[in-house]
Amino acid sequence: MSLHNIMTEFDDLNFDEIITDGFSIVAEEINLSEMDQPNSSEQKIFPILPVRNMVMFPKVVIPITAGREMSIRLLEEAQKNNEFIGIVSQNNSNIESPTENDLYKTGTLAKIIKIIKLPEGNVTAITRGFQRFTIKNIVESKPYFRAEITKLKDVTSKKTEEYAALLENIKDLALKIVELDPNIPSAANFAIKNMSDNEDLLNFICTNANFTSAEKQKLLEEKSLMNRAQKCYELMHDEYRKLELRNQIHQKTNRELDKSQREYFLNQQIRAIQEELGGGPESDVEELLLKAQKVRWNAEVENHFQKEINRLQRQNPNSPDYNVQRNYLDFFTELPWETFSKDIFDINKAQKVLDKAHFGLEDIKKRILEHMAVLKLKNNMKSPILCLVGPPGVGKTSLGKSVADSLGRKYVRVSLGGLHDESEIRGHRKTYIGAMAGRILQSIKKAGTSNPVIVLDEIDKIGQGIHGDPSSALLEVLDPEQNSSFYDNFLEMGYDLSKVMFIATANSLSTVQRPLLDRMEIIEIAGYTLEEKVEIAKRHLIKKQQDENGLHAKSFKLGNPELKHIIDAHTSESGVRGLEKKIASIARWVALQTAMEKEYDPKISIDKIDEILGVPRPKSLSEITGVPGVVTGLAWTQVGGDILFIESILSEGKGNLSMTGNLGTVMKESATIALEYIKAKHDELGISSEDIQKKNIHVHVPEGATPKDGPSAGIAMLTSIVSSFKNKKVKPHLAMTGEITLRGKVLPVGGIKEKLLAAARAGITHIILCEANRKDVEEIKKDYLKTLEISYVNRMSEVIELAIEK
């Protein structure tokens, strides 16, 4: 039983205040016997006061502190009108503004005895309960609840002797609880002993006992006094047993503490003597031993630790090796050897976490959910090693954080960009000055568990220097068959990394070692479509920039047409990083207008966007490709797909071929093959041999400062040369990619998804691909291709037929 102030709406009053401010007022100023039989039959509608963390019983006087405006108004008007009020408990104490559904139906009619105003604007009403009731109908909810009620009568027991004996037992047990619980004031003992009426005693104990609000509500709803007393007695027995057990544990702990305090005092004396004599390693050893007691590890690790701690004890504290050994043991004891966070196997919740944080990226979400499903079924599985490959700004790094959140694991990011020292991965030997463990074990230590999610960011940017090859050191880290005993030079023993979930990110796989690729599961993330970028901006980017620039949610608004204009006219990328920068520019403009107190339209128009962001780039390719000899090709780069233009022009000469535009060997060979094919098939193509012999052909690829190579521009080069010879334009909004052979066959190329997305961004509507690339297109979501018409070809003659205008 706990007689602290459970009756208040706030938890800041104790029972001593209630006794002095509640019962003493009643005793001095109010004759309670005169109020035992109130005449409330004239009142038809009763104000209903919702209360939290308390249940009121009949014939009990308690103070109620009200802080809510509706509650204060109810109490003041009820006292002024001399009305009875219905006190009803909320079924959820956390709700600040309850509705009818948030209230229990059964409560207690009460009369306000006195209202005391508190300094902070709250009021305390001294109330007395009279009769139980149930709410029949809520007739008003503003400014406070008013209801029709049905009064309830308590059923007295026919077994008067049994009922009286039960109440005596309850009284005795209550006094025992008061003696055991030091938090109960002595006034409670006095109040219980001096209650002669059995019903008053039962209701007083039910009100003030340390039961939950739900248990008290069930007692109030019990119409039989005998049943109420029996249930109260059972709950009190449970409370009494808990108090007895708590006291036993407290006494046992005190004895153990007395012994520990004595040992601590003696150890402090030894330490003081050692300091007077010049110090020693004992304090360091004790500290390390205490730390080791809190770490879980196996027998092998324990033996190694004991061997190293003995070595520390044998060394002179003033020698340099002492600090090296001390630092080593500090790191050794801070590693979470066999400490693991518990995985969350709620796959539906994980899917919601991933969908909320990232729009699109269905492949990686599916793979994570598959891993969780297998882990849930098997409950013992080596974590996969995933490698997310894609252009910048598509969310590869942030995916790692979302994966950690969905699995309930710790998250650590290790940046590998520019790393060129093998020791950064494997650590240094202890003998070196400034030796430390590698980044992998440091990340494990930082996470505090042996199964975190570690994101190895920019794994394709690892360099190779005079101190070894870090990517070769990663071969052991990222091999599920080997990393169960990863050897760090600093630790000097194996550490189990098999439970760690590694997620590597890269923009390109061309610079990653083949054996390293073989150890990872490659998941390619292509760029976003226009619709996906719009959704990402609406869900994440706009709100983020508003927060970062000190703006509220309604400071500016960008609709779908405006966002599409920003993406089309002001960005050209696979990810959304550039889009975020443009939205940030708009947010800063809005912040400037707000700070200068200038009026502006929160709905940013397209014209205003162009004014803020500058001149938009051309939307149409017709001006560039509207002359003979210019063809749009598709290219793959490390940052996603892109379009390029192949230009050719004829001049008087002797049939020579020249090429410019910083072209690589393979690309130059494609142009040579194209010209030789035209010479061999000039009749079929409708080109005279005299033109071929007397015209020089010059092929150029713009952006000459950018190196270009690869076979995928072969059919575009051939089409460009044919267009120049025939002096006919290529169809507008058409692009192509594919390799050619000397006999005019079209071969497939790679990077199809990135190239098609780049074409869609550039306003291309018609694509020519090799028939063998059809399977690559079928793997792409149909939504990505809804603006594109794709023609599949096998021979160069089909390309010319589709591309050249009649």
PDB file of C-alpha atoms in Angstrom, residues 198-329:
ATOM      1  CA  ASN A 198     -16.354  -1.442   7.500  1.00  0.00           C
ATOM      2  CA  GLU A 199     -17.468   0.127   4.208  1.00  0.00           C
ATOM      3  CA  ASP A 200     -15.458   3.289   4.906  1.00  0.00           C
ATOM      4  CA  LEU A 201     -12.368   1.198   5.677  1.00  0.00           C
ATOM      5  CA  LEU A 202     -12.740  -0.895   2.514  1.00  0.00           C
ATOM      6  CA  ASN A 203     -13.171   2.158   0.257  1.00  0.00           C
ATOM      7  CA  PHE A 204     -10.296   4.024   1.957  1.00  0.00           C
ATOM      8  CA  ILE A 205      -7.897   1.116   1.362  1.00  0.00           C
ATOM      9  CA  CYS A 206      -9.104   0.573  -2.209  1.00  0.00           C
ATOM     10  CA  THR A 207      -8.488   4.273  -2.914  1.00  0.00           C
ATOM     11  CA  ASN A 208      -5.003   4.528  -1.427  1.00  0.00           C
ATOM     12  CA  ALA A 209      -3.553   1.052  -2.027  1.00  0.00           C
ATOM     13  CA  ASN A 210      -0.632   0.693  -4.435  1.00  0.00           C
ATOM     14  CA  PHE A 211      -2.790  -0.989  -7.087  1.00  0.00           C
ATOM     15  CA  THR A 212      -2.850  -0.023 -10.748  1.00  0.00           C
ATOM     16  CA  SER A 213      -5.636   2.258 -11.968  1.00  0.00           C
ATOM     17  CA  ALA A 214      -7.105  -0.619 -14.001  1.00  0.00           C
ATOM     18  CA  GLU A 215      -7.226  -2.861 -10.894  1.00  0.00           C
ATOM     19  CA  LYS A 216      -8.874  -0.091  -8.855  1.00  0.00           C
ATOM     20  CA  GLN A 217     -11.431   0.482 -11.610  1.00  0.00           C
ATOM     21  CA  LYS A 218     -12.387  -3.211 -11.505  1.00  0.00           C
ATOM     22  CA  LEU A 219     -12.848  -2.933  -7.721  1.00  0.00           C
ATOM     23  CA  LEU A 220     -15.094   0.126  -8.187  1.00  0.00           C
ATOM     24  CA  GLU A 221     -17.204  -1.661 -10.799  1.00  0.00           C
ATOM     25  CA  GLU A 222     -17.805  -4.568  -8.395  1.00  0.00           C
ATOM     26  CA  LYS A 223     -21.334  -4.045  -6.985  1.00  0.00           C
ATOM     27  CA  SER A 224     -21.015  -6.682  -4.214  1.00  0.00           C
ATOM     28  CA  LEU A 225     -19.095  -5.376  -1.181  1.00  0.00           C
ATOM     29  CA  MET A 226     -18.148  -8.971  -0.306  1.00  0.00           C
ATOM     30  CA  ASN A 227     -16.609  -9.585  -3.741  1.00  0.00           C
ATOM     31  CA  ARG A 228     -14.863  -6.204  -3.635  1.00  0.00           C
ATOM     32  CA  ALA A 229     -13.344  -7.037  -0.271  1.00  0.00           C
ATOM     33  CA  GLN A 230     -12.165 -10.483  -1.449  1.00  0.00           C
ATOM     34  CA  LYS A 231     -10.475  -9.073  -4.579  1.00  0.00           C
ATOM     35  CA  CYS A 232      -8.908  -6.253  -2.554  1.00  0.00           C
ATOM     36  CA  TYR A 233      -7.545  -8.796  -0.066  1.00  0.00           C
ATOM     37  CA  GLU A 234      -5.966 -10.848  -2.888  1.00  0.00           C
ATOM     38  CA  LEU A 235      -4.264  -7.786  -4.387  1.00  0.00           C
ATOM     39  CA  MET A 236      -2.990  -6.736  -0.950  1.00  0.00           C
ATOM     40  CA  HIS A 237      -1.488 -10.198  -0.442  1.00  0.00           C
ATOM     41  CA  ASP A 238       0.490  -9.831  -3.692  1.00  0.00           C
ATOM     42  CA  GLU A 239       1.718  -6.409  -2.590  1.00  0.00           C
ATOM     43  CA  TYR A 240       2.688  -7.744   0.841  1.00  0.00           C
ATOM     44  CA  ARG A 241       4.713 -10.616  -0.676  1.00  0.00           C
ATOM     45  CA  LYS A 242       6.565  -8.177  -2.952  1.00  0.00           C
ATOM     46  CA  LEU A 243       7.429  -5.931   0.003  1.00  0.00           C
ATOM     47  CA  GLU A 244       8.716  -8.911   2.025  1.00  0.00           C
ATOM     48  CA  LEU A 245      10.914 -10.051  -0.865  1.00  0.00           C
ATOM     49  CA  ARG A 246      12.190  -6.495  -1.416  1.00  0.00           C
ATOM     50  CA  ASN A 247      13.155  -6.180   2.248  1.00  0.00           C
ATOM     51  CA  GLN A 248      14.974  -9.542   2.188  1.00  0.00           C
ATOM     52  CA  ILE A 249      16.969  -8.492  -0.878  1.00  0.00           C
ATOM     53  CA  HIS A 250      17.724  -5.136   0.741  1.00  0.00           C
ATOM     54  CA  GLN A 251      19.061  -6.764   3.918  1.00  0.00           C
ATOM     55  CA  LYS A 252      21.190  -9.230   1.925  1.00  0.00           C
ATOM     56  CA  THR A 253      22.572  -6.418  -0.243  1.00  0.00           C
ATOM     57  CA  ASN A 254      23.442  -4.401   2.840  1.00  0.00           C
ATOM     58  CA  ARG A 255      25.524  -7.276   4.214  1.00  0.00           C
ATOM     59  CA  GLU A 256      27.331  -7.646   0.884  1.00  0.00           C
ATOM     60  CA  LEU A 257      27.906  -3.901   0.708  1.00  0.00           C
ATOM     61  CA  ASP A 258      29.394  -3.873   4.207  1.00  0.00           C
ATOM     62  CA  LYS A 259      31.914  -6.481   3.098  1.00  0.00           C
ATOM     63  CA  SER A 260      32.637  -4.642  -0.167  1.00  0.00           C
ATOM     64  CA  GLN A 261      33.088  -1.335   1.645  1.00  0.00           C
ATOM     65  CA  ARG A 262      35.596  -2.916   4.014  1.00  0.00           C
ATOM     66  CA  GLU A 263      37.589  -4.345   1.090  1.00  0.00           C
ATOM     67  CA  TYR A 264      37.404  -1.023  -0.722  1.00  0.00           C
ATOM     68  CA  PHE A 265      38.693   0.818   2.347  1.00  0.00           C
ATOM     69  CA  LEU A 266      41.643  -1.566   2.671  1.00  0.00           C
ATOM     70  CA  ASN A 267      42.426  -1.267  -1.050  1.00  0.00           C
ATOM     71  CA  GLN A 268      42.391   2.516  -0.748  1.00  0.00           C
ATOM     72  CA  GLN A 269      44.891   2.305   2.081  1.00  0.00           C
ATOM     73  CA  ILE A 270      47.170   0.051   0.005  1.00  0.00           C
ATOM     74  CA  ARG A 271      46.929   2.461  -2.913  1.00  0.00           C
ATOM     75  CA  ALA A 272      47.823   5.425  -0.695  1.00  0.00           C
ATOM     76  CA  ILE A 273      50.867   3.558   0.655  1.00  0.00           C
ATOM     77  CA  GLN A 274      51.972   2.707  -2.886  1.00  0.00           C
ATOM     78  CA  GLU A 275      51.703   6.347  -3.922  1.00  0.00           C
ATOM     79  CA  GLU A 276      53.873   7.350  -0.955  1.00  0.00           C
ATOM     80  CA  LEU A 277      56.458   4.734  -1.965  1.00  0.00           C
ATOM     81  CA  GLY A 278      56.547   5.901  -5.582  1.00  0.00           C
ATOM     82  CA  GLY A 279      53.552   4.146  -7.196  1.00  0.00           C
ATOM     83  CA  GLY A 280      53.247   0.784  -8.970  1.00  0.00           C
ATOM     84  CA  PRO A 281      51.360  -1.117 -11.612  1.00  0.00           C
ATOM     85  CA  GLU A 282      48.882  -2.642  -9.138  1.00  0.00           C
ATOM     86  CA  SER A 283      46.213   0.010  -9.666  1.00  0.00           C
ATOM     87  CA  ASP A 284      46.367  -0.401 -13.455  1.00  0.00           C
ATOM     88  CA  VAL A 285      46.136  -4.161 -13.138  1.00  0.00           C
ATOM     89  CA  GLU A 286      43.151  -3.924 -10.782  1.00  0.00           C
ATOM     90  CA  GLU A 287      41.366  -1.555 -13.122  1.00  0.00           C
ATOM     91  CA  LEU A 288      41.932  -3.875 -16.084  1.00  0.00           C
ATOM     92  CA  LEU A 289      40.786  -6.901 -14.093  1.00  0.00           C
ATOM     93  CA  LEU A 290      37.600  -5.068 -13.105  1.00  0.00           C
ATOM     94  CA  LYS A 291      36.953  -4.163 -16.739  1.00  0.00           C
ATOM     95  CA  ALA A 292      37.617  -7.762 -17.789  1.00  0.00           C
ATOM     96  CA  GLN A 293      34.975  -9.044 -15.357  1.00  0.00           C
ATOM     97  CA  LYS A 294      32.310  -7.119 -17.288  1.00  0.00           C
ATOM     98  CA  VAL A 295      33.306  -8.551 -20.681  1.00  0.00           C
ATOM     99  CA  ARG A 296      32.018 -11.871 -22.001  1.00  0.00           C
ATOM    100  CA  TRP A 297      34.600 -13.978 -23.845  1.00  0.00           C
ATOM    101  CA  ASN A 298      35.610 -17.609 -24.272  1.00  0.00           C
ATOM    102  CA  ALA A 299      38.373 -19.593 -22.567  1.00  0.00           C
ATOM    103  CA  GLU A 300      40.911 -18.950 -25.342  1.00  0.00           C
ATOM    104  CA  VAL A 301      40.524 -15.182 -25.040  1.00  0.00           C
ATOM    105  CA  GLU A 302      40.632 -15.421 -21.238  1.00  0.00           C
ATOM    106  CA  ASN A 303      43.933 -17.317 -21.341  1.00  0.00           C
ATOM    107  CA  HIS A 304      45.437 -14.755 -23.718  1.00  0.00           C
ATOM    108  CA  PHE A 305      44.288 -11.907 -21.472  1.00  0.00           C
ATOM    109  CA  GLN A 306      45.783 -13.506 -18.348  1.00  0.00           C
ATOM    110  CA  LYS A 307      49.079 -14.015 -20.160  1.00  0.00           C
ATOM    111  CA  GLU A 308      49.165 -10.342 -21.252  1.00  0.00           C
ATOM    112  CA  ILE A 309      48.152  -9.041 -17.799  1.00  0.00           C
ATOM    113  CA  ASN A 310      50.979 -11.051 -16.227  1.00  0.00           C
ATOM    114  CA  ARG A 311      53.378  -9.497 -18.714  1.00  0.00           C
ATOM    115  CA  LEU A 312      52.161  -6.033 -17.656  1.00  0.00           C
ATOM    116  CA  GLN A 313      52.768  -6.850 -13.979  1.00  0.00           C
ATOM    117  CA  ARG A 314      56.359  -7.856 -14.697  1.00  0.00           C
ATOM    118  CA  GLN A 315      57.200  -4.599 -16.519  1.00  0.00           C
ATOM    119  CA  ASN A 316      58.588  -1.438 -14.974  1.00  0.00           C
ATOM    120  CA  PRO A 317      55.937   1.351 -15.025  1.00  0.00           C
ATOM    121  CA  ASN A 318      58.569   3.828 -16.173  1.00  0.00           C
ATOM    122  CA  SER A 319      59.570   1.856 -19.278  1.00  0.00           C
ATOM    123  CA  PRO A 320      58.085   2.755 -22.705  1.00  0.00           C
ATOM    124  CA  ASP A 321      56.851  -0.810 -23.168  1.00  0.00           C
ATOM    125  CA  TYR A 322      54.617  -0.460 -20.110  1.00  0.00           C
ATOM    126  CA  ASN A 323      52.387   2.172 -21.784  1.00  0.00           C
ATOM    127  CA  VAL A 324      52.269   0.135 -25.002  1.00  0.00           C
ATOM    128  CA  GLN A 325      51.116  -2.933 -23.069  1.00  0.00           C
ATOM    129  CA  ARG A 326      48.637  -0.877 -21.045  1.00  0.00           C
ATOM    130  CA  ASN A 327      47.084   0.636 -24.194  1.00  0.00           C
ATOM    131  CA  TYR A 328      46.875  -2.821 -25.743  1.00  0.00           C
ATOM    132  CA  LEU A 329      45.019  -4.254 -22.742  1.00  0.00           C
TER     133      LEU A 329
END
